[in-house]
Short mmCIF file of C-alpha atoms in Angstrom, two decimals:
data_model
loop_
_atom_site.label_atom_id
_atom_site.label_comp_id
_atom_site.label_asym_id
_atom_site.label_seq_id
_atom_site.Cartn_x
_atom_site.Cartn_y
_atom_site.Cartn_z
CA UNK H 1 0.00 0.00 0.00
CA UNK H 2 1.08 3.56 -0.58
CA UNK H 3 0.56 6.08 1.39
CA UNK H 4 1.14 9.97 1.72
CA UNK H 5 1.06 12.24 4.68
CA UNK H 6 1.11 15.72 4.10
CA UNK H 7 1.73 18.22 6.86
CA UNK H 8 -0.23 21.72 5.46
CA UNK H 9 0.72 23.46 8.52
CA UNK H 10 1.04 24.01 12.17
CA UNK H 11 -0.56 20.39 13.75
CA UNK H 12 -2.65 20.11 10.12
CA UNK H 13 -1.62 16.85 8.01
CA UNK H 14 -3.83 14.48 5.46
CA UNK H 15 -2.62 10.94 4.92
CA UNK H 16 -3.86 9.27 1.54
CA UNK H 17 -4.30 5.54 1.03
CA UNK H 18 -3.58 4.50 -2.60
CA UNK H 19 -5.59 1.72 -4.08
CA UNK H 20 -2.46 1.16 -6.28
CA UNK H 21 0.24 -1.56 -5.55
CA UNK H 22 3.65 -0.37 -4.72
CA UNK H 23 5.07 -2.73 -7.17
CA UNK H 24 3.10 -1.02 -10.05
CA UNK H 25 6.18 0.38 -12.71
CA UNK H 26 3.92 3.27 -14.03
CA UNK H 27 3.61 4.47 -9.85
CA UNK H 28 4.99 8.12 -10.84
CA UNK H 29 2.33 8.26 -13.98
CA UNK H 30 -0.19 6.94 -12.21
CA UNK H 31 0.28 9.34 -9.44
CA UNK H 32 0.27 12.19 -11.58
CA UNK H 33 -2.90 11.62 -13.59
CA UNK H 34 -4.85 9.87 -10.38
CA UNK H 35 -3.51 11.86 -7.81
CA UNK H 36 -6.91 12.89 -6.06
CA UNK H 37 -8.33 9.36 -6.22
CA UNK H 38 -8.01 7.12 -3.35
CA UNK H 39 -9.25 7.61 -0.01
CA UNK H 40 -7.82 10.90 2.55
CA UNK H 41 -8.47 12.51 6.15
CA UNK H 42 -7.47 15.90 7.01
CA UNK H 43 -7.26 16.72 10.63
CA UNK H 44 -4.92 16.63 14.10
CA UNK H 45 -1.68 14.42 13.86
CA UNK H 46 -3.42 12.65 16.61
CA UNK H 47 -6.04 11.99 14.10
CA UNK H 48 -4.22 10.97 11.06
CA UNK H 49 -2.17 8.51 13.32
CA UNK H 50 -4.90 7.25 14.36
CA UNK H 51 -6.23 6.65 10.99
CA UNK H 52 -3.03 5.28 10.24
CA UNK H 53 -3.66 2.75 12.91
CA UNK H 54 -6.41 1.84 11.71
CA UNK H 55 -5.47 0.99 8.06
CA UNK H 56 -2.26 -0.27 8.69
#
């Protein structure tokens, strides 16, 4: 699984779970044209590692 965390500012991240194997050679294309597909929460760090948790 791939996964981004974003920090947007002070205690304010989003993590994104990709649907897309980490194996996948076209990762960087994909990423590019799919980039807001997928599933995200924006909120706390406490939050997003929670959410973390949870999917991991």
């Amino acid at each position: 699984m791939i996964t981004v965390l974003t920090k947007h500012g002070e205690n304010d991240y989003s993590v994104w779970f990709s649907e897309i194997p980490d194996s996948d050679p076209l990762w960087k294309e994909l990423m590019e044209k799919y980039c807001n597909t997928g599933s995200s929460l924006r909120g706390t760090l406490t939050d997003v590692t929670e959410e973390i948790k949870d999917n991991m």
